[in-house]
mmCIF file with all atom_site columns, C-alpha atoms in Angstrom:
data_model
loop_
_atom_site.group_PDB
_atom_site.id
_atom_site.type_symbol
_atom_site.label_atom_id
_atom_site.label_alt_id
_atom_site.label_comp_id
_atom_site.label_asym_id
_atom_site.label_entity_id
_atom_site.label_seq_id
_atom_site.pdbx_PDB_ins_code
_atom_site.Cartn_x
_atom_site.Cartn_y
_atom_site.Cartn_z
_atom_site.occupancy
_atom_site.B_iso_or_equiv
_atom_site.pdbx_formal_charge
_atom_site.auth_seq_id
_atom_site.auth_comp_id
_atom_site.auth_asym_id
_atom_site.auth_atom_id
_atom_site.pdbx_PDB_model_num
ATOM 1   C CA . MET A 1 1   ? -0.096 -0.140 -0.085  1.00 36.00 ? 1   MET A CA 1
ATOM 2   C CA . SER A 1 2   ? 1.358  3.429  -0.993  1.00 47.00 ? 2   SER A CA 1
ATOM 3   C CA . LEU A 1 3   ? 1.664  6.199  1.559   1.00 50.00 ? 3   LEU A CA 1
ATOM 4   C CA . ALA A 1 4   ? 1.194  8.624  -1.197  1.00 51.00 ? 4   ALA A CA 1
ATOM 5   C CA . ILE A 1 5   ? -2.367 7.844  -2.097  1.00 58.00 ? 5   ILE A CA 1
ATOM 6   C CA . GLY A 1 6   ? -4.314 11.013 -2.888  1.00 60.00 ? 6   GLY A CA 1
ATOM 7   C CA . ARG A 1 7   ? -1.177 13.236 -3.185  1.00 75.00 ? 7   ARG A CA 1
ATOM 8   C CA . VAL A 1 8   ? 1.595  13.681 -5.658  1.00 89.00 ? 8   VAL A CA 1
ATOM 9   C CA . LEU A 1 9   ? 5.274  13.265 -4.454  1.00 95.00 ? 9   LEU A CA 1
ATOM 10  C CA . THR A 1 10  ? 7.758  16.011 -5.102  1.00 96.00 ? 10  THR A CA 1
ATOM 11  C CA . ALA A 1 11  ? 10.836 15.245 -7.297  1.00 97.00 ? 11  ALA A CA 1
ATOM 12  C CA . GLU A 1 12  ? 12.900 15.149 -4.045  1.00 97.00 ? 12  GLU A CA 1
ATOM 13  C CA . GLN A 1 13  ? 10.510 12.731 -2.492  1.00 97.00 ? 13  GLN A CA 1
ATOM 14  C CA . ARG A 1 14  ? 10.440 10.670 -5.768  1.00 97.00 ? 14  ARG A CA 1
ATOM 15  C CA . LEU A 1 15  ? 14.411 10.535 -5.636  1.00 97.00 ? 15  LEU A CA 1
ATOM 16  C CA . TYR A 1 16  ? 14.294 9.069  -2.157  1.00 96.00 ? 16  TYR A CA 1
ATOM 17  C CA . LYS A 1 17  ? 11.603 6.631  -3.055  1.00 97.00 ? 17  LYS A CA 1
ATOM 18  C CA . ALA A 1 18  ? 13.480 5.408  -6.238  1.00 97.00 ? 18  ALA A CA 1
ATOM 19  C CA . THR A 1 19  ? 16.561 5.091  -4.202  1.00 97.00 ? 19  THR A CA 1
ATOM 20  C CA . ALA A 1 20  ? 14.776 2.925  -1.606  1.00 96.00 ? 20  ALA A CA 1
ATOM 21  C CA . ASP A 1 21  ? 12.936 0.991  -4.204  1.00 97.00 ? 21  ASP A CA 1
ATOM 22  C CA . ILE A 1 22  ? 16.305 0.097  -5.881  1.00 97.00 ? 22  ILE A CA 1
ATOM 23  C CA . ILE A 1 23  ? 18.008 -0.942 -2.534  1.00 96.00 ? 23  ILE A CA 1
ATOM 24  C CA . GLY A 1 24  ? 14.962 -3.079 -1.775  1.00 95.00 ? 24  GLY A CA 1
ATOM 25  C CA . HIS A 1 25  ? 14.980 -4.825 -5.179  1.00 95.00 ? 25  HIS A CA 1
ATOM 26  C CA . ASP A 1 26  ? 16.486 -8.333 -5.301  1.00 94.00 ? 26  ASP A CA 1
ATOM 27  C CA . ASP A 1 27  ? 18.319 -7.540 -8.436  1.00 94.00 ? 27  ASP A CA 1
ATOM 28  C CA . PHE A 1 28  ? 20.116 -4.396 -7.189  1.00 95.00 ? 28  PHE A CA 1
ATOM 29  C CA . VAL A 1 29  ? 20.439 -4.845 -3.404  1.00 93.00 ? 29  VAL A CA 1
ATOM 30  C CA . ALA A 1 30  ? 24.167 -5.309 -3.896  1.00 94.00 ? 30  ALA A CA 1
ATOM 31  C CA . LEU A 1 31  ? 24.382 -1.688 -5.203  1.00 94.00 ? 31  LEU A CA 1
ATOM 32  C CA . ALA A 1 32  ? 23.193 -0.292 -1.896  1.00 94.00 ? 32  ALA A CA 1
ATOM 33  C CA . SER A 1 33  ? 26.560 1.035  -0.787  1.00 94.00 ? 33  SER A CA 1
ATOM 34  C CA . VAL A 1 34  ? 27.264 2.577  -4.234  1.00 94.00 ? 34  VAL A CA 1
ATOM 35  C CA . LEU A 1 35  ? 23.822 4.186  -4.103  1.00 94.00 ? 35  LEU A CA 1
ATOM 36  C CA . MET A 1 36  ? 24.513 5.706  -0.664  1.00 94.00 ? 36  MET A CA 1
ATOM 37  C CA . ILE A 1 37  ? 27.749 7.394  -1.832  1.00 94.00 ? 37  ILE A CA 1
ATOM 38  C CA . GLY A 1 38  ? 27.685 11.210 -2.134  1.00 96.00 ? 38  GLY A CA 1
ATOM 39  C CA . SER A 1 39  ? 24.620 13.482 -2.224  1.00 97.00 ? 39  SER A CA 1
ATOM 40  C CA . LYS A 1 40  ? 21.592 13.416 -4.399  1.00 97.00 ? 40  LYS A CA 1
ATOM 41  C CA . LYS A 1 41  ? 19.972 16.606 -5.481  1.00 98.00 ? 41  LYS A CA 1
ATOM 42  C CA . ILE A 1 42  ? 17.005 17.850 -7.707  1.00 98.00 ? 42  ILE A CA 1
ATOM 43  C CA . VAL A 1 43  ? 18.031 21.084 -9.460  1.00 98.00 ? 43  VAL A CA 1
ATOM 44  C CA . ASP A 1 44  ? 16.357 23.423 -11.825 1.00 97.00 ? 44  ASP A CA 1
ATOM 45  C CA . GLY A 1 45  ? 17.856 24.025 -15.356 1.00 96.00 ? 45  GLY A CA 1
ATOM 46  C CA . LEU A 1 46  ? 19.602 20.649 -15.790 1.00 97.00 ? 46  LEU A CA 1
ATOM 47  C CA . PRO A 1 47  ? 18.394 19.007 -18.948 1.00 95.00 ? 47  PRO A CA 1
ATOM 48  C CA . THR A 1 48  ? 18.760 15.470 -17.729 1.00 95.00 ? 48  THR A CA 1
ATOM 49  C CA . ALA A 1 49  ? 21.119 14.092 -14.873 1.00 96.00 ? 49  ALA A CA 1
ATOM 50  C CA . CYS A 1 50  ? 24.698 13.828 -14.170 1.00 96.00 ? 50  CYS A CA 1
ATOM 51  C CA . THR A 1 51  ? 27.268 12.643 -11.671 1.00 95.00 ? 51  THR A CA 1
ATOM 52  C CA . ASN A 1 52  ? 30.871 13.819 -10.787 1.00 94.00 ? 52  ASN A CA 1
ATOM 53  C CA . GLY A 1 53  ? 31.646 10.323 -9.563  1.00 93.00 ? 53  GLY A CA 1
ATOM 54  C CA . ARG A 1 54  ? 30.250 10.922 -6.083  1.00 95.00 ? 54  ARG A CA 1
ATOM 55  C CA . ASP A 1 55  ? 27.332 13.179 -6.153  1.00 97.00 ? 55  ASP A CA 1
ATOM 56  C CA . GLU A 1 56  ? 24.350 13.061 -8.360  1.00 97.00 ? 56  GLU A CA 1
ATOM 57  C CA . LEU A 1 57  ? 22.241 15.756 -9.848  1.00 98.00 ? 57  LEU A CA 1
ATOM 58  C CA . TYR A 1 58  ? 18.800 15.330 -11.416 1.00 98.00 ? 58  TYR A CA 1
ATOM 59  C CA . GLY A 1 59  ? 17.049 18.042 -13.511 1.00 98.00 ? 59  GLY A CA 1
ATOM 60  C CA . ARG A 1 60  ? 13.676 18.731 -12.053 1.00 98.00 ? 60  ARG A CA 1
ATOM 61  C CA . GLU A 1 61  ? 11.866 19.066 -15.311 1.00 97.00 ? 61  GLU A CA 1
ATOM 62  C CA . PHE A 1 62  ? 13.418 15.750 -16.723 1.00 97.00 ? 62  PHE A CA 1
ATOM 63  C CA . VAL A 1 63  ? 12.473 13.894 -13.386 1.00 97.00 ? 63  VAL A CA 1
ATOM 64  C CA . ASP A 1 64  ? 8.952  15.257 -13.621 1.00 97.00 ? 64  ASP A CA 1
ATOM 65  C CA . SER A 1 65  ? 8.467  13.857 -17.094 1.00 97.00 ? 65  SER A CA 1
ATOM 66  C CA . LEU A 1 66  ? 9.456  10.293 -16.069 1.00 97.00 ? 66  LEU A CA 1
ATOM 67  C CA . ASN A 1 67  ? 7.288  7.718  -14.580 1.00 97.00 ? 67  ASN A CA 1
ATOM 68  C CA . ASP A 1 68  ? 8.628  5.676  -11.618 1.00 97.00 ? 68  ASP A CA 1
ATOM 69  C CA . ALA A 1 69  ? 10.145 2.933  -13.591 1.00 98.00 ? 69  ALA A CA 1
ATOM 70  C CA . GLU A 1 70  ? 12.044 5.305  -15.858 1.00 98.00 ? 70  GLU A CA 1
ATOM 71  C CA . PHE A 1 71  ? 13.090 7.264  -12.802 1.00 98.00 ? 71  PHE A CA 1
ATOM 72  C CA . ARG A 1 72  ? 14.564 4.120  -11.178 1.00 98.00 ? 72  ARG A CA 1
ATOM 73  C CA . PHE A 1 73  ? 16.375 3.415  -14.478 1.00 98.00 ? 73  PHE A CA 1
ATOM 74  C CA . LEU A 1 74  ? 17.907 6.842  -14.412 1.00 98.00 ? 74  LEU A CA 1
ATOM 75  C CA . VAL A 1 75  ? 18.977 6.555  -10.878 1.00 98.00 ? 75  VAL A CA 1
ATOM 76  C CA . LEU A 1 76  ? 20.660 3.172  -11.642 1.00 98.00 ? 76  LEU A CA 1
ATOM 77  C CA . HIS A 1 77  ? 22.256 4.615  -14.672 1.00 97.00 ? 77  HIS A CA 1
ATOM 78  C CA . GLU A 1 78  ? 24.006 7.363  -12.505 1.00 97.00 ? 78  GLU A CA 1
ATOM 79  C CA . CYS A 1 79  ? 24.911 4.650  -9.942  1.00 97.00 ? 79  CYS A CA 1
ATOM 80  C CA . TYR A 1 80  ? 26.633 2.618  -12.656 1.00 97.00 ? 80  TYR A CA 1
ATOM 81  C CA . HIS A 1 81  ? 28.718 5.509  -13.685 1.00 95.00 ? 81  HIS A CA 1
ATOM 82  C CA . LYS A 1 82  ? 29.890 5.815  -10.080 1.00 96.00 ? 82  LYS A CA 1
ATOM 83  C CA . MET A 1 83  ? 30.252 2.137  -9.539  1.00 95.00 ? 83  MET A CA 1
ATOM 84  C CA . TYR A 1 84  ? 32.403 1.843  -12.695 1.00 94.00 ? 84  TYR A CA 1
ATOM 85  C CA . GLN A 1 85  ? 34.371 4.999  -11.679 1.00 93.00 ? 85  GLN A CA 1
ATOM 86  C CA . HIS A 1 86  ? 33.970 6.298  -15.238 1.00 86.00 ? 86  HIS A CA 1
ATOM 87  C CA . LEU A 1 87  ? 35.471 9.781  -14.686 1.00 84.00 ? 87  LEU A CA 1
ATOM 88  C CA . ILE A 1 88  ? 38.470 8.063  -13.305 1.00 85.00 ? 88  ILE A CA 1
ATOM 89  C CA . THR A 1 89  ? 38.766 4.932  -15.376 1.00 89.00 ? 89  THR A CA 1
ATOM 90  C CA . TRP A 1 90  ? 38.263 6.601  -18.631 1.00 90.00 ? 90  TRP A CA 1
ATOM 91  C CA . LYS A 1 91  ? 39.825 10.051 -17.763 1.00 91.00 ? 91  LYS A CA 1
ATOM 92  C CA . HIS A 1 92  ? 42.198 9.866  -20.742 1.00 92.00 ? 92  HIS A CA 1
ATOM 93  C CA . LEU A 1 93  ? 38.979 9.396  -23.025 1.00 95.00 ? 93  LEU A CA 1
ATOM 94  C CA . HIS A 1 94  ? 37.396 12.513 -21.321 1.00 90.00 ? 94  HIS A CA 1
ATOM 95  C CA . ASP A 1 95  ? 40.662 14.437 -21.902 1.00 94.00 ? 95  ASP A CA 1
ATOM 96  C CA . ILE A 1 96  ? 40.270 13.682 -25.701 1.00 95.00 ? 96  ILE A CA 1
ATOM 97  C CA . ASN A 1 97  ? 36.659 14.449 -25.911 1.00 95.00 ? 97  ASN A CA 1
ATOM 98  C CA . HIS A 1 98  ? 34.277 14.596 -22.894 1.00 93.00 ? 98  HIS A CA 1
ATOM 99  C CA . GLY A 1 99  ? 31.053 14.425 -24.826 1.00 93.00 ? 99  GLY A CA 1
ATOM 100 C CA . LEU A 1 100 ? 32.163 11.224 -26.864 1.00 95.00 ? 100 LEU A CA 1
ATOM 101 C CA . ALA A 1 101 ? 33.578 9.677  -23.624 1.00 95.00 ? 101 ALA A CA 1
ATOM 102 C CA . ASN A 1 102 ? 30.246 10.142 -21.790 1.00 94.00 ? 102 ASN A CA 1
ATOM 103 C CA . ALA A 1 103 ? 28.179 8.948  -24.627 1.00 96.00 ? 103 ALA A CA 1
ATOM 104 C CA . ALA A 1 104 ? 30.406 5.826  -24.955 1.00 97.00 ? 104 ALA A CA 1
ATOM 105 C CA . CYS A 1 105 ? 29.858 5.053  -21.127 1.00 96.00 ? 105 CYS A CA 1
ATOM 106 C CA . ASP A 1 106 ? 26.144 5.781  -21.569 1.00 97.00 ? 106 ASP A CA 1
ATOM 107 C CA . TYR A 1 107 ? 25.831 3.336  -24.454 1.00 97.00 ? 107 TYR A CA 1
ATOM 108 C CA . VAL A 1 108 ? 27.531 0.677  -22.474 1.00 97.00 ? 108 VAL A CA 1
ATOM 109 C CA . ILE A 1 109 ? 25.480 1.211  -19.233 1.00 97.00 ? 109 ILE A CA 1
ATOM 110 C CA . ASN A 1 110 ? 22.179 1.506  -21.021 1.00 98.00 ? 110 ASN A CA 1
ATOM 111 C CA . LEU A 1 111 ? 22.746 -1.776 -22.821 1.00 98.00 ? 111 LEU A CA 1
ATOM 112 C CA . GLN A 1 112 ? 23.569 -3.348 -19.461 1.00 97.00 ? 112 GLN A CA 1
ATOM 113 C CA . LEU A 1 113 ? 20.603 -2.098 -17.713 1.00 98.00 ? 113 LEU A CA 1
ATOM 114 C CA . THR A 1 114 ? 18.141 -3.042 -20.650 1.00 98.00 ? 114 THR A CA 1
ATOM 115 C CA . ASP A 1 115 ? 19.506 -6.579 -20.454 1.00 97.00 ? 115 ASP A CA 1
ATOM 116 C CA . THR A 1 116 ? 18.577 -7.074 -16.790 1.00 97.00 ? 116 THR A CA 1
ATOM 117 C CA . GLU A 1 117 ? 15.577 -9.169 -15.671 1.00 97.00 ? 117 GLU A CA 1
ATOM 118 C CA . ALA A 1 118 ? 14.332 -5.990 -13.868 1.00 97.00 ? 118 ALA A CA 1
ATOM 119 C CA . HIS A 1 119 ? 14.066 -4.353 -17.228 1.00 97.00 ? 119 HIS A CA 1
ATOM 120 C CA . LYS A 1 120 ? 12.287 -7.272 -18.870 1.00 97.00 ? 120 LYS A CA 1
ATOM 121 C CA . ARG A 1 121 ? 9.814  -7.368 -16.028 1.00 96.00 ? 121 ARG A CA 1
ATOM 122 C CA . GLY A 1 122 ? 9.215  -3.531 -16.340 1.00 97.00 ? 122 GLY A CA 1
ATOM 123 C CA . ASP A 1 123 ? 10.588 -2.743 -12.912 1.00 97.00 ? 123 ASP A CA 1
ATOM 124 C CA . ILE A 1 124 ? 12.919 -0.201 -14.637 1.00 98.00 ? 124 ILE A CA 1
ATOM 125 C CA . THR A 1 125 ? 12.371 1.252  -18.005 1.00 97.00 ? 125 THR A CA 1
ATOM 126 C CA . MET A 1 126 ? 14.778 3.312  -20.174 1.00 97.00 ? 126 MET A CA 1
ATOM 127 C CA . PRO A 1 127 ? 13.673 6.946  -20.685 1.00 96.00 ? 127 PRO A CA 1
ATOM 128 C CA . LYS A 1 128 ? 13.393 8.050  -24.314 1.00 93.00 ? 128 LYS A CA 1
ATOM 129 C CA . LYS A 1 129 ? 16.073 10.587 -24.123 1.00 88.00 ? 129 LYS A CA 1
ATOM 130 C CA . MET A 1 130 ? 18.748 8.195  -23.196 1.00 95.00 ? 130 MET A CA 1
ATOM 131 C CA . LEU A 1 131 ? 21.238 6.606  -25.347 1.00 95.00 ? 131 LEU A CA 1
ATOM 132 C CA . LEU A 1 132 ? 20.834 3.096  -26.727 1.00 97.00 ? 132 LEU A CA 1
ATOM 133 C CA . ASP A 1 133 ? 22.226 1.485  -29.904 1.00 97.00 ? 133 ASP A CA 1
ATOM 134 C CA . GLN A 1 134 ? 22.542 -2.237 -30.589 1.00 97.00 ? 134 GLN A CA 1
ATOM 135 C CA . GLN A 1 135 ? 25.619 -1.712 -32.759 1.00 97.00 ? 135 GLN A CA 1
ATOM 136 C CA . PHE A 1 136 ? 27.527 -1.251 -29.554 1.00 98.00 ? 136 PHE A CA 1
ATOM 137 C CA . ARG A 1 137 ? 26.352 -4.661 -28.161 1.00 97.00 ? 137 ARG A CA 1
ATOM 138 C CA . GLY A 1 138 ? 29.448 -6.556 -26.854 1.00 96.00 ? 138 GLY A CA 1
ATOM 139 C CA . MET A 1 139 ? 31.746 -3.619 -26.994 1.00 97.00 ? 139 MET A CA 1
ATOM 140 C CA . ASN A 1 140 ? 33.569 -1.887 -24.122 1.00 96.00 ? 140 ASN A CA 1
ATOM 141 C CA . VAL A 1 141 ? 33.782 1.844  -23.530 1.00 96.00 ? 141 VAL A CA 1
ATOM 142 C CA . VAL A 1 142 ? 36.897 2.400  -25.451 1.00 96.00 ? 142 VAL A CA 1
ATOM 143 C CA . GLN A 1 143 ? 35.488 0.320  -28.505 1.00 97.00 ? 143 GLN A CA 1
ATOM 144 C CA . VAL A 1 144 ? 32.365 2.434  -28.440 1.00 97.00 ? 144 VAL A CA 1
ATOM 145 C CA . PHE A 1 145 ? 34.299 5.569  -28.029 1.00 97.00 ? 145 PHE A CA 1
ATOM 146 C CA . LYS A 1 146 ? 36.565 4.903  -31.103 1.00 97.00 ? 146 LYS A CA 1
ATOM 147 C CA . ALA A 1 147 ? 33.252 3.908  -33.160 1.00 97.00 ? 147 ALA A CA 1
ATOM 148 C CA . LEU A 1 148 ? 31.863 7.298  -32.107 1.00 96.00 ? 148 LEU A CA 1
ATOM 149 C CA . GLN A 1 149 ? 35.119 9.094  -33.051 1.00 95.00 ? 149 GLN A CA 1
ATOM 150 C CA . GLN A 1 150 ? 34.976 7.427  -36.561 1.00 94.00 ? 150 GLN A CA 1
ATOM 151 C CA . GLN A 1 151 ? 31.316 8.289  -37.113 1.00 92.00 ? 151 GLN A CA 1
ATOM 152 C CA . ALA A 1 152 ? 32.051 11.965 -36.075 1.00 83.00 ? 152 ALA A CA 1
ATOM 153 C CA . THR A 1 153 ? 35.149 12.281 -38.409 1.00 73.00 ? 153 THR A CA 1
ATOM 154 C CA . PRO A 1 154 ? 34.206 12.745 -42.107 1.00 62.00 ? 154 PRO A CA 1
ATOM 155 C CA . ALA A 1 155 ? 36.306 10.523 -44.328 1.00 54.00 ? 155 ALA A CA 1
ATOM 156 C CA . ASN A 1 156 ? 39.141 12.092 -46.194 1.00 42.00 ? 156 ASN A CA 1
ATOM 157 C CA . GLU A 1 157 ? 37.862 12.830 -49.734 1.00 42.00 ? 157 GLU A CA 1
ATOM 158 C CA . GLY A 1 158 ? 40.474 12.876 -52.650 1.00 42.00 ? 158 GLY A CA 1
ATOM 159 C CA . THR A 1 159 ? 43.536 12.481 -50.533 1.00 38.00 ? 159 THR A CA 1
#
């Protein structure tokens, strides 16, 4: 039974609820310690969400556009960035091109999350704005980064 019957939760309350739901989920209980690292804040003006490797920021408008299953996916997505220490592990890629490095990490994470039983059951659902491409299946972050670099670089014509 929901304690929120008859009232709408704020984005901040939904963030606490999503975190608690994930910690209590059999498929993700092992992530509890990672989920509890750093602070989690809802902020105005942020288009989606981000992490600095410890703290997490979630854009209010984006959060408000998500249903609960999509929001849980988003929280897990940021948790995976922290768990894999993407900003440390792939610092050299971020130094080359931060946007491509972040996209490469996102593609890998989102494929992993969409492959979970929780996703297949609908406990988590990937939001439409997030990156997913089956061409990157089986690839690691470096391989995806290199593929994205090649796609972004026009072929040398006539030389």
